[in-house]
GROMACS .gro file of C-alpha atoms in nm:
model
   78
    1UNK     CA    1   0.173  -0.855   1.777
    2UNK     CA    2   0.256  -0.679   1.450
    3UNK     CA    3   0.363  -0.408   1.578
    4UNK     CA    4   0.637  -0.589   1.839
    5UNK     CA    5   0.762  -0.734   1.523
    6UNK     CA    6   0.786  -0.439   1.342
    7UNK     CA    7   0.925  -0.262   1.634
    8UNK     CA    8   1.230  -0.576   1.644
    9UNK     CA    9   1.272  -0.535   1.271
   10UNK     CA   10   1.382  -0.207   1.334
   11UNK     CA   11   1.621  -0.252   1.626
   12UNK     CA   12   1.742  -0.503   1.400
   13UNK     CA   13   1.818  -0.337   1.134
   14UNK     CA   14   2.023  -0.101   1.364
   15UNK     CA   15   2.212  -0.409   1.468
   16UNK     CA   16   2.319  -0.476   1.142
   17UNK     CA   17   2.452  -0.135   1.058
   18UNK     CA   18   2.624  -0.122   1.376
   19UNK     CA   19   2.822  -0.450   1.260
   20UNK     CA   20   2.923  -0.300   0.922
   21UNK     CA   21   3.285  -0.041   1.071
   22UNK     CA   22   3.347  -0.424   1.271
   23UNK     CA   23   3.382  -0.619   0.943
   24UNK     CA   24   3.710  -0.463   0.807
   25UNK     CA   25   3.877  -0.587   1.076
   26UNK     CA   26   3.823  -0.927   1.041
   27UNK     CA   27   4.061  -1.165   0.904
   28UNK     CA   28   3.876  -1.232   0.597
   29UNK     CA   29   3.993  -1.209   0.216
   30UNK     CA   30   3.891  -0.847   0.045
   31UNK     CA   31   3.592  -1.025  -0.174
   32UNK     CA   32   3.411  -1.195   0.170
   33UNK     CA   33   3.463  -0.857   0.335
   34UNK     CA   34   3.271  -0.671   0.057
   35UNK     CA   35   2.964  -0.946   0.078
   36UNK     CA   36   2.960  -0.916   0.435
   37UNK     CA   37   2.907  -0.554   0.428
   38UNK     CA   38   2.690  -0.549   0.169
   39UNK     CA   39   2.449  -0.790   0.290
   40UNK     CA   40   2.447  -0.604   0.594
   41UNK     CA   41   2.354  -0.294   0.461
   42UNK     CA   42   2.109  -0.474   0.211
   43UNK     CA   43   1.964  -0.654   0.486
   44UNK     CA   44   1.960  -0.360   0.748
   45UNK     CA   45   1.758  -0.155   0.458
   46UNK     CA   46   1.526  -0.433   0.427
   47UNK     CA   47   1.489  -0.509   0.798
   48UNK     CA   48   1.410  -0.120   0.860
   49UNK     CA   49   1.184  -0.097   0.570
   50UNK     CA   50   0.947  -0.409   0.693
   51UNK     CA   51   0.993  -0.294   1.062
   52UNK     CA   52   0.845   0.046   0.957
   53UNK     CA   53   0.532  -0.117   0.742
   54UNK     CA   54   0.459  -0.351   0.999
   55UNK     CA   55   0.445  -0.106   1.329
   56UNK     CA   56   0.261   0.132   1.124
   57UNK     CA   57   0.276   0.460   1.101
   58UNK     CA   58   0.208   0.641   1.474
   59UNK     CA   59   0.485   0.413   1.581
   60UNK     CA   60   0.698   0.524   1.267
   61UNK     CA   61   0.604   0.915   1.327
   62UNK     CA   62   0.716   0.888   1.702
   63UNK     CA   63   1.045   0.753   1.652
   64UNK     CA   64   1.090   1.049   1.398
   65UNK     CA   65   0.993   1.291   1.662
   66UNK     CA   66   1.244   1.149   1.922
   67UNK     CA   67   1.525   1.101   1.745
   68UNK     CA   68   1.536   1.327   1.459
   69UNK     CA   69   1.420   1.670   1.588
   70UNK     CA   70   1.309   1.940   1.376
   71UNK     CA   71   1.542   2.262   1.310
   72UNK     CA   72   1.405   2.559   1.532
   73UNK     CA   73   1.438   2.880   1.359
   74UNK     CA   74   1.603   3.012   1.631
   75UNK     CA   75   1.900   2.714   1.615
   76UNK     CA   76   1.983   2.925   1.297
   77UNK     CA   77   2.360   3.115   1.313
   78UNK     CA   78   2.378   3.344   0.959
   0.00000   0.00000   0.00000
């Protein structure tokens, strides 16, 4: 069960950081705008964060390993 949580804390936090390029165009006043978007990017931090301590750390590792592959040294052009 910890895990699942974890797992939706860290969709989450994707959420919110997808929702941050939406908020300029809102029809808000400048000083709402800047709350918004930084409560959404304090908020997606925290949300990741907590996600990542409560899957643990195989689930953590695996998502690293899909989505953020490692440089081959043969992907090198000098």
């Amino acid at each position: 069960m910890k895990k699942k949580i974890g797992i939706i804390f860290i969709v989450l936090s994707f959420v919110l950081w997808i929702l941050i390029p939406v908020i300029p165009f809102l029809s808000f006043s400048a000083g709402l705008k800047t709350a918004i978007v930084s409560g959404l990017f304090i908020g997606g931090e925290v949300f990741f964060w907590l996600g990542a301590l409560l899957a643990g750390k195989d689930i953590v590792k695996k998502f690293i390993q899909k989505y953020w592959r490692k440089k081959d040294k043969n992907d090198d052009v000098t």
